[in-house]
Amino acid sequence: MVLVVAAACSSNGGTIDAADIDALPEATASDIEALLADSERPVVMNVWASWCIPCRSEAPLLAQAHTSFGDDIRFVGIDVRDSQSNAREFLAEFDLDIFEHYFDSTGVIPGAFGGRGVPLTFFFRQGGELSYLHFGVIDERTLAVHLDELTR
Amino acid sequence: MEFSLLGAALLAVAAVYAVIYWEAARGNAADCSKDLWDVALGSATAGLVTGRLAAMIIAGTNPLTNPGDILIVRSGVDTGWAAVGALVALAVISRRETVAVAAGLSAASLAGLGAWEAGCLVRDTCHGTVTELPWGISLGGSEIARHPVGIYTGLLFLLAALGVMWLKRRTQDPLLVAGFALAAVGAVRLATEPMRSALGSRPTGWYLAAIVVGLSVAVASRYRSQRAR
């Protein structure tokens, strides 16, 4: 009962307005390959979509991970097979506009890196070498271990 | 779809069932009329749901407007609230026999927690913080050795379960057994927590609370039985 009351009282929105978020730039697999090669930091690339319920579930964790590791690791989001308006609402709801996101309307980018389905979380070492690919929702312990691995 | 989490959960359920069955066959069962297996399943389910709801609320997701998220257990279950939910459910289900049921389930619960932790082998999630110890394990493609913290925790829970079984044979006091078991859960998790990787705050307060409450119950029970003599 206490939990239900707490839930009813809890807000379900971020601190920013979706209208204040710019449209996500469209990207191709080669754009992301270039980004990985040029990045001066290791990269965590999360593949998400606003219609994906598990993605909603892991979104707060990614925001928390960025807060803890954002100085050492570059966080990149790839929004697949989505609409721009829904994507911006999703980012606003979870305050996920704190890191860069790209729009992949056809959903081909994950496949180019060996991924399939949504959500996916890729961990790339500096230079673009894939360290680990997590299929499905990622939990805090797994995320923390692989982030720690990238910083060493 | 990835089923490794389900595999670890099945290991835990099997361990709970095995210990209840093993103890019942050896006269080490709880002195109560309740079916321990039913209480265990009911309490575990209530704990899981409570812990998941708490994790969602803490993360800022409203379960009332996003009910589908409740099923995404993989993205987080709050340990402390899950334990509270399970204990409250146990008290509600067992009513006047709460202490006897808690004592009856204590060894089985510890074994179940141990099997759940050992399920990291199925999930490939045993890795903890970095270590130079020779038995450290590495993530695939890495040379960095890490504590196999899931194995440590699983073994410690198994040891605690054996301790509770031994205690149950030595004493007829269910409150002492239940208190000892609760303290053991907190102690095992507290001892292994520093070897786990985490993003945010750690549930250390919950573990300390379990130790304090468990030890207080055990000491009070011991004191009461000595005064009764």
mmCIF file of C-alpha atoms in Angstrom:
data_model
loop_
_atom_site.group_PDB
_atom_site.id
_atom_site.type_symbol
_atom_site.label_atom_id
_atom_site.label_comp_id
_atom_site.label_asym_id
_atom_site.label_seq_id
_atom_site.Cartn_x
_atom_site.Cartn_y
_atom_site.Cartn_z
ATOM 1 C CA MET A 1 0.000 0.000 0.000
ATOM 2 C CA VAL A 2 2.833 2.358 0.926
ATOM 3 C CA LEU A 3 4.521 1.582 -2.371
ATOM 4 C CA VAL A 4 1.353 2.231 -4.356
ATOM 5 C CA VAL A 5 0.873 5.597 -2.644
ATOM 6 C CA ALA A 6 4.528 6.445 -3.273
ATOM 7 C CA ALA A 7 4.093 5.498 -6.911
ATOM 8 C CA ALA A 8 0.999 7.630 -7.262
ATOM 9 C CA CYS A 9 2.856 10.588 -5.809
ATOM 10 C CA SER A 10 6.039 10.022 -7.784
ATOM 11 C CA SER A 11 6.485 12.120 -10.877
ATOM 12 C CA ASN A 12 6.979 10.307 -14.129
ATOM 13 C CA GLY A 13 8.802 12.923 -16.064
ATOM 14 C CA GLY A 14 12.166 14.540 -16.421
ATOM 15 C CA THR A 15 13.225 18.065 -15.648
ATOM 16 C CA ILE A 16 13.227 19.261 -19.247
ATOM 17 C CA ASP A 17 10.594 19.815 -21.938
ATOM 18 C CA ALA A 18 10.639 17.633 -25.052
ATOM 19 C CA ALA A 19 10.225 20.764 -27.163
ATOM 20 C CA ASP A 20 13.567 22.046 -25.887
ATOM 21 C CA ILE A 21 15.436 19.037 -27.267
ATOM 22 C CA ASP A 22 16.820 19.325 -30.792
ATOM 23 C CA ALA A 23 15.923 16.772 -33.457
ATOM 24 C CA LEU A 24 18.257 13.784 -33.327
ATOM 25 C CA PRO A 25 20.757 13.748 -36.204
ATOM 26 C CA GLU A 26 20.320 10.859 -38.652
ATOM 27 C CA ALA A 27 23.373 8.600 -38.704
ATOM 28 C CA THR A 28 24.631 5.640 -40.730
ATOM 29 C CA ALA A 29 26.818 2.714 -39.688
ATOM 30 C CA SER A 30 29.851 4.363 -41.274
ATOM 31 C CA ASP A 31 29.188 7.554 -39.302
ATOM 32 C CA ILE A 32 29.261 5.541 -36.088
ATOM 33 C CA GLU A 33 32.394 3.654 -37.175
ATOM 34 C CA ALA A 34 34.086 7.012 -37.715
ATOM 35 C CA LEU A 35 32.859 8.250 -34.339
ATOM 36 C CA LEU A 36 34.313 5.187 -32.620
ATOM 37 C CA ALA A 37 37.629 5.456 -34.414
ATOM 38 C CA ASP A 38 37.991 9.151 -33.627
ATOM 39 C CA SER A 39 36.801 9.096 -30.037
ATOM 40 C CA GLU A 40 39.444 9.980 -27.478
ATOM 41 C CA ARG A 41 37.594 7.984 -24.854
ATOM 42 C CA PRO A 42 36.074 4.485 -24.734
ATOM 43 C CA VAL A 43 32.466 4.466 -25.924
ATOM 44 C CA VAL A 44 29.304 2.908 -24.518
ATOM 45 C CA MET A 45 26.677 2.725 -27.226
ATOM 46 C CA ASN A 46 23.119 2.007 -26.157
ATOM 47 C CA VAL A 47 20.530 1.063 -28.773
ATOM 48 C CA TRP A 48 17.038 2.102 -27.751
ATOM 49 C CA ALA A 49 13.582 3.084 -28.993
ATOM 50 C CA SER A 50 10.724 4.930 -27.336
ATOM 51 C CA TRP A 51 8.332 2.035 -28.077
ATOM 52 C CA CYS A 52 10.607 -0.504 -26.358
ATOM 53 C CA ILE A 53 9.392 -1.206 -22.799
ATOM 54 C CA PRO A 54 12.702 -2.755 -21.604
ATOM 55 C CA CYS A 55 14.477 0.378 -22.879
ATOM 56 C CA ARG A 56 12.285 2.491 -20.613
ATOM 57 C CA SER A 57 13.269 0.221 -17.784
ATOM 58 C CA GLU A 58 17.031 0.628 -18.209
ATOM 59 C CA ALA A 59 16.972 4.340 -19.078
ATOM 60 C CA PRO A 60 17.377 5.613 -15.473
ATOM 61 C CA LEU A 61 20.372 3.313 -15.050
ATOM 62 C CA LEU A 62 22.079 4.759 -18.122
ATOM 63 C CA ALA A 63 21.530 8.291 -16.835
ATOM 64 C CA GLN A 64 23.091 7.248 -13.529
ATOM 65 C CA ALA A 65 26.005 5.570 -15.338
ATOM 66 C CA HIS A 66 26.662 8.733 -17.316
ATOM 67 C CA THR A 67 26.715 10.753 -14.107
ATOM 68 C CA SER A 68 29.322 8.398 -12.598
ATOM 69 C CA PHE A 69 31.484 7.665 -15.672
ATOM 70 C CA GLY A 70 30.683 10.457 -18.134
ATOM 71 C CA ASP A 71 34.087 12.119 -17.697
ATOM 72 C CA ASP A 72 36.015 8.982 -18.661
ATOM 73 C CA ILE A 73 33.654 7.269 -21.073
ATOM 74 C CA ARG A 74 31.682 8.674 -23.995
ATOM 75 C CA PHE A 75 28.024 7.659 -23.970
ATOM 76 C CA VAL A 76 26.179 7.410 -27.281
ATOM 77 C CA GLY A 77 22.534 6.529 -27.866
ATOM 78 C CA ILE A 78 21.164 5.094 -31.107
ATOM 79 C CA ASP A 79 17.407 5.469 -31.481
ATOM 80 C CA VAL A 80 16.140 2.866 -33.958
ATOM 81 C CA ARG A 81 12.917 2.630 -35.995
ATOM 82 C CA ASP A 82 11.305 5.469 -34.096
ATOM 83 C CA SER A 83 9.772 8.893 -34.689
ATOM 84 C CA GLN A 84 11.567 12.110 -33.830
ATOM 85 C CA SER A 85 8.741 13.380 -31.609
ATOM 86 C CA ASN A 86 8.501 10.157 -29.602
ATOM 87 C CA ALA A 87 12.278 10.039 -29.287
ATOM 88 C CA ARG A 88 12.421 13.552 -27.833
ATOM 89 C CA GLU A 89 9.635 12.781 -25.383
ATOM 90 C CA PHE A 90 11.536 9.685 -24.263
ATOM 91 C CA LEU A 91 14.762 11.641 -23.744
ATOM 92 C CA ALA A 92 12.897 14.351 -21.824
ATOM 93 C CA GLU A 93 11.081 11.835 -19.624
ATOM 94 C CA PHE A 94 14.303 10.188 -18.482
ATOM 95 C CA ASP A 95 16.619 13.215 -18.649
ATOM 96 C CA LEU A 96 18.700 11.254 -21.132
ATOM 97 C CA ASP A 97 19.602 14.265 -23.281
ATOM 98 C CA ILE A 98 22.697 14.574 -21.085
ATOM 99 C CA PHE A 99 24.591 12.571 -23.701
ATOM 100 C CA GLU A 100 24.583 12.424 -27.497
ATOM 101 C CA HIS A 101 21.985 10.468 -29.449
ATOM 102 C CA TYR A 102 21.631 9.570 -33.118
ATOM 103 C CA PHE A 103 18.595 8.628 -35.155
ATOM 104 C CA ASP A 104 18.568 5.398 -37.161
ATOM 105 C CA SER A 105 15.180 5.284 -38.867
ATOM 106 C CA THR A 106 15.881 1.977 -40.643
ATOM 107 C CA GLY A 107 17.538 0.256 -37.671
ATOM 108 C CA VAL A 108 20.592 -0.973 -39.596
ATOM 109 C CA ILE A 109 23.341 0.413 -37.336
ATOM 110 C CA PRO A 110 23.190 -2.270 -34.592
ATOM 111 C CA GLY A 111 23.389 -5.052 -37.192
ATOM 112 C CA ALA A 112 26.566 -3.536 -38.606
ATOM 113 C CA PHE A 113 28.218 -4.089 -35.203
ATOM 114 C CA GLY A 114 26.851 -7.577 -34.627
ATOM 115 C CA GLY A 115 23.806 -6.636 -32.578
ATOM 116 C CA ARG A 116 20.211 -7.674 -33.029
ATOM 117 C CA GLY A 117 17.031 -6.514 -31.287
ATOM 118 C CA VAL A 118 16.439 -3.717 -28.776
ATOM 119 C CA PRO A 119 17.808 -2.806 -26.276
ATOM 120 C CA LEU A 120 21.487 -3.460 -26.826
ATOM 121 C CA THR A 121 24.530 -2.045 -25.062
ATOM 122 C CA PHE A 122 27.913 -2.057 -26.811
ATOM 123 C CA PHE A 123 31.130 -1.379 -24.901
ATOM 124 C CA PHE A 124 33.961 -0.188 -27.149
ATOM 125 C CA ARG A 125 37.557 0.364 -26.103
ATOM 126 C CA GLN A 126 39.299 3.491 -27.278
ATOM 127 C CA GLY A 127 39.926 3.043 -30.997
ATOM 128 C CA GLY A 128 36.664 1.203 -31.607
ATOM 129 C CA GLU A 129 37.496 -2.364 -30.561
ATOM 130 C CA LEU A 130 34.396 -4.095 -29.189
ATOM 131 C CA SER A 131 34.922 -5.107 -25.563
ATOM 132 C CA TYR A 132 31.467 -6.497 -24.804
ATOM 133 C CA LEU A 133 27.984 -6.582 -26.281
ATOM 134 C CA HIS A 134 25.035 -7.000 -23.943
ATOM 135 C CA PHE A 135 21.766 -8.208 -25.426
ATOM 136 C CA GLY A 136 18.554 -7.104 -23.698
ATOM 137 C CA VAL A 137 18.062 -5.098 -20.525
ATOM 138 C CA ILE A 138 21.289 -4.479 -18.666
ATOM 139 C CA ASP A 139 21.428 -4.618 -14.860
ATOM 140 C CA GLU A 140 23.446 -2.336 -12.602
ATOM 141 C CA ARG A 141 26.149 -4.869 -11.661
ATOM 142 C CA THR A 142 26.851 -5.882 -15.267
ATOM 143 C CA LEU A 143 26.909 -2.284 -16.404
ATOM 144 C CA ALA A 144 29.228 -1.273 -13.553
ATOM 145 C CA VAL A 145 31.709 -4.111 -14.193
ATOM 146 C CA HIS A 146 31.980 -3.409 -17.913
ATOM 147 C CA LEU A 147 32.261 0.346 -17.393
ATOM 148 C CA ASP A 148 35.037 -0.293 -14.894
ATOM 149 C CA GLU A 149 36.720 -2.564 -17.440
ATOM 150 C CA LEU A 150 36.707 0.209 -20.039
ATOM 151 C CA THR A 151 38.373 2.679 -17.694
ATOM 152 C CA ARG A 152 41.402 0.407 -17.074
ATOM 153 C CA MET B 1 15.419 -13.618 -25.444
ATOM 154 C CA GLU B 2 17.887 -14.425 -22.736
ATOM 155 C CA PHE B 3 16.979 -17.041 -20.151
ATOM 156 C CA SER B 4 20.040 -17.077 -17.897
ATOM 157 C CA LEU B 5 18.226 -15.101 -15.168
ATOM 158 C CA LEU B 6 15.466 -17.704 -15.191
ATOM 159 C CA GLY B 7 18.121 -20.419 -14.929
ATOM 160 C CA ALA B 8 19.596 -18.824 -11.805
ATOM 161 C CA ALA B 9 16.109 -18.417 -10.306
ATOM 162 C CA LEU B 10 15.326 -22.088 -10.955
ATOM 163 C CA LEU B 11 18.571 -23.063 -9.208
ATOM 164 C CA ALA B 12 17.496 -21.059 -6.160
ATOM 165 C CA VAL B 13 13.996 -22.570 -6.145
ATOM 166 C CA ALA B 14 15.473 -26.066 -6.448
ATOM 167 C CA ALA B 15 17.825 -25.410 -3.515
ATOM 168 C CA VAL B 16 14.969 -24.171 -1.295
ATOM 169 C CA TYR B 17 12.843 -27.198 -2.167
ATOM 170 C CA ALA B 18 15.745 -29.609 -1.632
ATOM 171 C CA VAL B 19 16.547 -28.270 1.858
ATOM 172 C CA ILE B 20 12.879 -28.259 2.965
ATOM 173 C CA TYR B 21 12.549 -31.841 1.708
ATOM 174 C CA TRP B 22 15.866 -32.911 3.272
ATOM 175 C CA GLU B 23 15.044 -31.389 6.655
ATOM 176 C CA ALA B 24 11.487 -32.782 6.737
ATOM 177 C CA ALA B 25 12.811 -36.286 6.167
ATOM 178 C CA ARG B 26 15.267 -35.982 9.079
ATOM 179 C CA GLY B 27 13.033 -34.617 11.776
ATOM 180 C CA ASN B 28 14.573 -31.178 11.466
ATOM 181 C CA ALA B 29 11.385 -29.548 10.187
ATOM 182 C CA ALA B 30 9.567 -26.605 11.735
ATOM 183 C CA ASP B 31 7.116 -27.272 14.518
ATOM 184 C CA CYS B 32 4.105 -25.782 12.713
ATOM 185 C CA SER B 33 1.069 -26.754 10.676
ATOM 186 C CA LYS B 34 1.897 -24.660 7.603
ATOM 187 C CA ASP B 35 3.283 -26.094 4.394
ATOM 188 C CA LEU B 36 6.744 -24.500 4.299
ATOM 189 C CA TRP B 37 7.002 -24.825 0.528
ATOM 190 C CA ASP B 38 3.781 -22.818 0.032
ATOM 191 C CA VAL B 39 4.942 -20.124 2.464
ATOM 192 C CA ALA B 40 8.341 -19.959 0.751
ATOM 193 C CA LEU B 41 6.791 -19.488 -2.688
ATOM 194 C CA GLY B 42 4.278 -16.899 -1.443
ATOM 195 C CA SER B 43 6.890 -14.906 0.451
ATOM 196 C CA ALA B 44 9.426 -15.003 -2.372
ATOM 197 C CA THR B 45 6.850 -13.807 -4.897
ATOM 198 C CA ALA B 46 5.691 -10.991 -2.607
ATOM 199 C CA GLY B 47 9.325 -9.991 -1.995
ATOM 200 C CA LEU B 48 10.119 -9.967 -5.694
ATOM 201 C CA VAL B 49 7.129 -7.775 -6.542
ATOM 202 C CA THR B 50 7.796 -5.385 -3.632
ATOM 203 C CA GLY B 51 11.482 -5.100 -4.535
ATOM 204 C CA ARG B 52 10.708 -4.477 -8.192
ATOM 205 C CA LEU B 53 8.101 -1.804 -7.395
ATOM 206 C CA ALA B 54 10.519 -0.114 -5.000
ATOM 207 C CA ALA B 55 13.321 -0.161 -7.604
ATOM 208 C CA MET B 56 11.001 1.435 -10.164
ATOM 209 C CA ILE B 57 9.850 4.157 -7.786
ATOM 210 C CA ILE B 58 13.414 4.913 -6.681
ATOM 211 C CA ALA B 59 14.460 5.202 -10.338
ATOM 212 C CA GLY B 60 11.572 7.635 -10.952
ATOM 213 C CA THR B 61 9.343 5.304 -12.985
ATOM 214 C CA ASN B 62 5.697 5.280 -11.954
ATOM 215 C CA PRO B 63 4.426 1.665 -11.811
ATOM 216 C CA LEU B 64 0.822 2.824 -12.109
ATOM 217 C CA THR B 65 1.395 4.502 -15.468
ATOM 218 C CA ASN B 66 3.983 1.948 -16.651
ATOM 219 C CA PRO B 67 2.678 -1.420 -15.402
ATOM 220 C CA GLY B 68 4.503 -3.318 -18.142
ATOM 221 C CA ASP B 69 7.831 -2.303 -16.595
ATOM 222 C CA ILE B 70 7.059 -4.336 -13.479
ATOM 223 C CA LEU B 71 7.737 -7.497 -15.479
ATOM 224 C CA ILE B 72 11.228 -6.319 -16.483
ATOM 225 C CA VAL B 73 12.768 -7.806 -13.354
ATOM 226 C CA ARG B 74 16.225 -7.832 -14.926
ATOM 227 C CA SER B 75 16.518 -4.076 -14.746
ATOM 228 C CA GLY B 76 16.475 -4.043 -10.963
ATOM 229 C CA VAL B 77 14.950 -5.319 -7.731
ATOM 230 C CA ASP B 78 15.638 -3.347 -4.561
ATOM 231 C CA THR B 79 17.234 -5.804 -2.119
ATOM 232 C CA GLY B 80 16.115 -4.166 1.124
ATOM 233 C CA TRP B 81 12.482 -3.636 0.165
ATOM 234 C CA ALA B 82 12.343 -7.129 -1.333
ATOM 235 C CA ALA B 83 13.427 -8.568 2.022
ATOM 236 C CA VAL B 84 10.868 -6.452 3.881
ATOM 237 C CA GLY B 85 8.113 -7.539 1.470
ATOM 238 C CA ALA B 86 9.053 -11.203 1.849
ATOM 239 C CA LEU B 87 9.135 -11.020 5.662
ATOM 240 C CA VAL B 88 5.781 -9.201 5.838
ATOM 241 C CA ALA B 89 4.242 -11.781 3.482
ATOM 242 C CA LEU B 90 5.690 -14.571 5.625
ATOM 243 C CA ALA B 91 4.109 -13.027 8.729
ATOM 244 C CA VAL B 92 0.733 -12.592 7.008
ATOM 245 C CA ILE B 93 0.673 -16.104 5.550
ATOM 246 C CA SER B 94 1.868 -17.902 8.666
ATOM 247 C CA ARG B 95 -0.073 -15.735 11.206
ATOM 248 C CA ARG B 96 0.355 -17.161 14.717
ATOM 249 C CA GLU B 97 3.103 -19.518 13.623
ATOM 250 C CA THR B 98 5.348 -16.848 12.147
ATOM 251 C CA VAL B 99 8.382 -17.573 14.317
ATOM 252 C CA ALA B 100 8.171 -21.331 13.829
ATOM 253 C CA VAL B 101 7.748 -20.918 10.068
ATOM 254 C CA ALA B 102 10.609 -18.404 9.884
ATOM 255 C CA ALA B 103 12.864 -20.822 11.729
ATOM 256 C CA GLY B 104 11.670 -23.698 9.576
ATOM 257 C CA LEU B 105 12.491 -21.804 6.384
ATOM 258 C CA SER B 106 15.749 -20.239 7.564
ATOM 259 C CA ALA B 107 18.166 -22.915 6.304
ATOM 260 C CA ALA B 108 16.218 -23.340 3.067
ATOM 261 C CA SER B 109 16.210 -19.565 2.473
ATOM 262 C CA LEU B 110 19.961 -19.313 3.013
ATOM 263 C CA ALA B 111 20.543 -22.245 0.653
ATOM 264 C CA GLY B 112 18.259 -20.590 -1.907
ATOM 265 C CA LEU B 113 20.175 -17.321 -1.672
ATOM 266 C CA GLY B 114 23.426 -19.258 -2.056
ATOM 267 C CA ALA B 115 22.154 -21.036 -5.162
ATOM 268 C CA TRP B 116 20.922 -17.733 -6.579
ATOM 269 C CA GLU B 117 24.385 -16.235 -6.107
ATOM 270 C CA ALA B 118 26.067 -19.334 -7.556
ATOM 271 C CA GLY B 119 23.714 -18.861 -10.520
ATOM 272 C CA CYS B 120 26.184 -16.190 -11.621
ATOM 273 C CA LEU B 121 27.986 -19.093 -13.296
ATOM 274 C CA VAL B 122 24.938 -19.579 -15.527
ATOM 275 C CA ARG B 123 24.589 -15.835 -16.091
ATOM 276 C CA ASP B 124 28.344 -15.153 -16.434
ATOM 277 C CA THR B 125 28.028 -12.398 -13.840
ATOM 278 C CA CYS B 126 30.357 -13.609 -11.076
ATOM 279 C CA HIS B 127 32.873 -10.826 -11.707
ATOM 280 C CA GLY B 128 33.479 -8.241 -9.013
ATOM 281 C CA THR B 129 36.138 -5.657 -8.355
ATOM 282 C CA VAL B 130 39.736 -6.031 -9.511
ATOM 283 C CA THR B 131 42.044 -8.321 -7.539
ATOM 284 C CA GLU B 132 45.590 -9.643 -7.687
ATOM 285 C CA LEU B 133 44.662 -12.889 -5.959
ATOM 286 C CA PRO B 134 45.576 -15.991 -7.994
ATOM 287 C CA TRP B 135 41.984 -17.231 -8.228
ATOM 288 C CA GLY B 136 40.702 -14.018 -9.805
ATOM 289 C CA ILE B 137 38.597 -14.472 -12.943
ATOM 290 C CA SER B 138 38.602 -12.328 -16.071
ATOM 291 C CA LEU B 139 35.909 -11.112 -18.402
ATOM 292 C CA GLY B 140 36.092 -12.542 -21.928
ATOM 293 C CA GLY B 141 38.884 -10.906 -23.895
ATOM 294 C CA SER B 142 40.341 -9.208 -20.832
ATOM 295 C CA GLU B 143 43.453 -9.856 -18.784
ATOM 296 C CA ILE B 144 42.208 -8.006 -15.712
ATOM 297 C CA ALA B 145 41.535 -10.419 -12.838
ATOM 298 C CA ARG B 146 38.430 -9.820 -10.731
ATOM 299 C CA HIS B 147 37.037 -11.273 -7.535
ATOM 300 C CA PRO B 148 34.601 -14.133 -8.283
ATOM 301 C CA VAL B 149 32.290 -12.419 -5.823
ATOM 302 C CA GLY B 150 29.225 -14.431 -6.789
ATOM 303 C CA ILE B 151 31.048 -17.631 -5.862
ATOM 304 C CA TYR B 152 32.263 -16.164 -2.558
ATOM 305 C CA THR B 153 28.721 -15.126 -1.667
ATOM 306 C CA GLY B 154 27.218 -18.447 -2.719
ATOM 307 C CA LEU B 155 29.705 -20.398 -0.607
ATOM 308 C CA LEU B 156 29.202 -18.165 2.429
ATOM 309 C CA PHE B 157 25.416 -18.569 2.197
ATOM 310 C CA LEU B 158 25.867 -22.335 1.950
ATOM 311 C CA LEU B 159 28.076 -22.244 5.050
ATOM 312 C CA ALA B 160 25.436 -20.151 6.846
ATOM 313 C CA ALA B 161 22.720 -22.645 5.830
ATOM 314 C CA LEU B 162 24.771 -25.501 7.311
ATOM 315 C CA GLY B 163 25.263 -23.427 10.463
ATOM 316 C CA VAL B 164 21.515 -22.919 10.808
ATOM 317 C CA MET B 165 20.875 -26.640 10.291
ATOM 318 C CA TRP B 166 23.371 -27.402 13.037
ATOM 319 C CA LEU B 167 21.774 -24.793 15.318
ATOM 320 C CA LYS B 168 18.309 -26.241 14.744
ATOM 321 C CA ARG B 169 19.553 -29.609 15.984
ATOM 322 C CA ARG B 170 21.087 -28.014 19.083
ATOM 323 C CA THR B 171 18.212 -25.797 20.198
ATOM 324 C CA GLN B 172 14.434 -25.910 20.384
ATOM 325 C CA ASP B 173 14.220 -22.121 20.259
ATOM 326 C CA PRO B 174 12.837 -21.012 16.860
ATOM 327 C CA LEU B 175 13.352 -17.311 17.621
ATOM 328 C CA LEU B 176 17.070 -17.897 18.157
ATOM 329 C CA VAL B 177 17.293 -19.762 14.842
ATOM 330 C CA ALA B 178 15.358 -17.109 12.904
ATOM 331 C CA GLY B 179 17.411 -14.289 14.433
ATOM 332 C CA PHE B 180 20.684 -16.044 13.666
ATOM 333 C CA ALA B 181 19.604 -16.646 10.055
ATOM 334 C CA LEU B 182 18.615 -12.994 9.526
ATOM 335 C CA ALA B 183 21.925 -11.788 10.947
ATOM 336 C CA ALA B 184 23.777 -14.287 8.743
ATOM 337 C CA VAL B 185 22.100 -12.928 5.592
ATOM 338 C CA GLY B 186 23.139 -9.385 6.488
ATOM 339 C CA ALA B 187 26.672 -10.446 7.419
ATOM 340 C CA VAL B 188 27.289 -12.389 4.212
ATOM 341 C CA ARG B 189 26.035 -9.551 2.019
ATOM 342 C CA LEU B 190 27.902 -6.917 4.018
ATOM 343 C CA ALA B 191 31.162 -8.883 3.819
ATOM 344 C CA THR B 192 30.967 -9.341 0.048
ATOM 345 C CA GLU B 193 29.495 -5.961 -0.931
ATOM 346 C CA PRO B 194 32.861 -4.149 -1.173
ATOM 347 C CA MET B 195 33.939 -6.694 -3.793
ATOM 348 C CA ARG B 196 30.935 -5.939 -6.026
ATOM 349 C CA SER B 197 30.960 -3.276 -8.711
ATOM 350 C CA ALA B 198 28.194 -0.701 -8.326
ATOM 351 C CA LEU B 199 27.130 2.565 -9.901
ATOM 352 C CA GLY B 200 25.415 4.359 -7.091
ATOM 353 C CA SER B 201 24.850 3.966 -3.394
ATOM 354 C CA ARG B 202 25.187 0.477 -1.931
ATOM 355 C CA PRO B 203 22.484 -1.124 0.260
ATOM 356 C CA THR B 204 24.900 -1.330 3.197
ATOM 357 C CA GLY B 205 22.333 0.170 5.581
ATOM 358 C CA TRP B 206 19.923 -2.671 4.881
ATOM 359 C CA TYR B 207 22.609 -5.268 5.598
ATOM 360 C CA LEU B 208 23.569 -3.580 8.862
ATOM 361 C CA ALA B 209 19.887 -3.408 9.838
ATOM 362 C CA ALA B 210 19.508 -7.155 9.196
ATOM 363 C CA ILE B 211 22.544 -7.912 11.388
ATOM 364 C CA VAL B 212 21.374 -5.672 14.233
ATOM 365 C CA VAL B 213 17.762 -6.923 14.183
ATOM 366 C CA GLY B 214 18.810 -10.562 13.789
ATOM 367 C CA LEU B 215 21.366 -10.456 16.594
ATOM 368 C CA SER B 216 18.965 -8.533 18.866
ATOM 369 C CA VAL B 217 16.274 -11.155 18.328
ATOM 370 C CA ALA B 218 18.730 -13.993 18.927
ATOM 371 C CA VAL B 219 20.211 -12.431 22.088
ATOM 372 C CA ALA B 220 16.763 -11.524 23.481
ATOM 373 C CA SER B 221 15.545 -15.042 22.831
ATOM 374 C CA ARG B 222 18.587 -16.540 24.556
ATOM 375 C CA TYR B 223 18.149 -14.200 27.529
ATOM 376 C CA ARG B 224 14.450 -15.033 27.801
ATOM 377 C CA SER B 225 15.048 -18.801 27.739
ATOM 378 C CA GLN B 226 17.803 -18.504 30.399
ATOM 379 C CA ARG B 227 15.473 -16.538 32.675
ATOM 380 C CA ALA B 228 12.725 -19.113 32.218
ATOM 381 C CA ARG B 229 14.970 -21.874 33.614
#
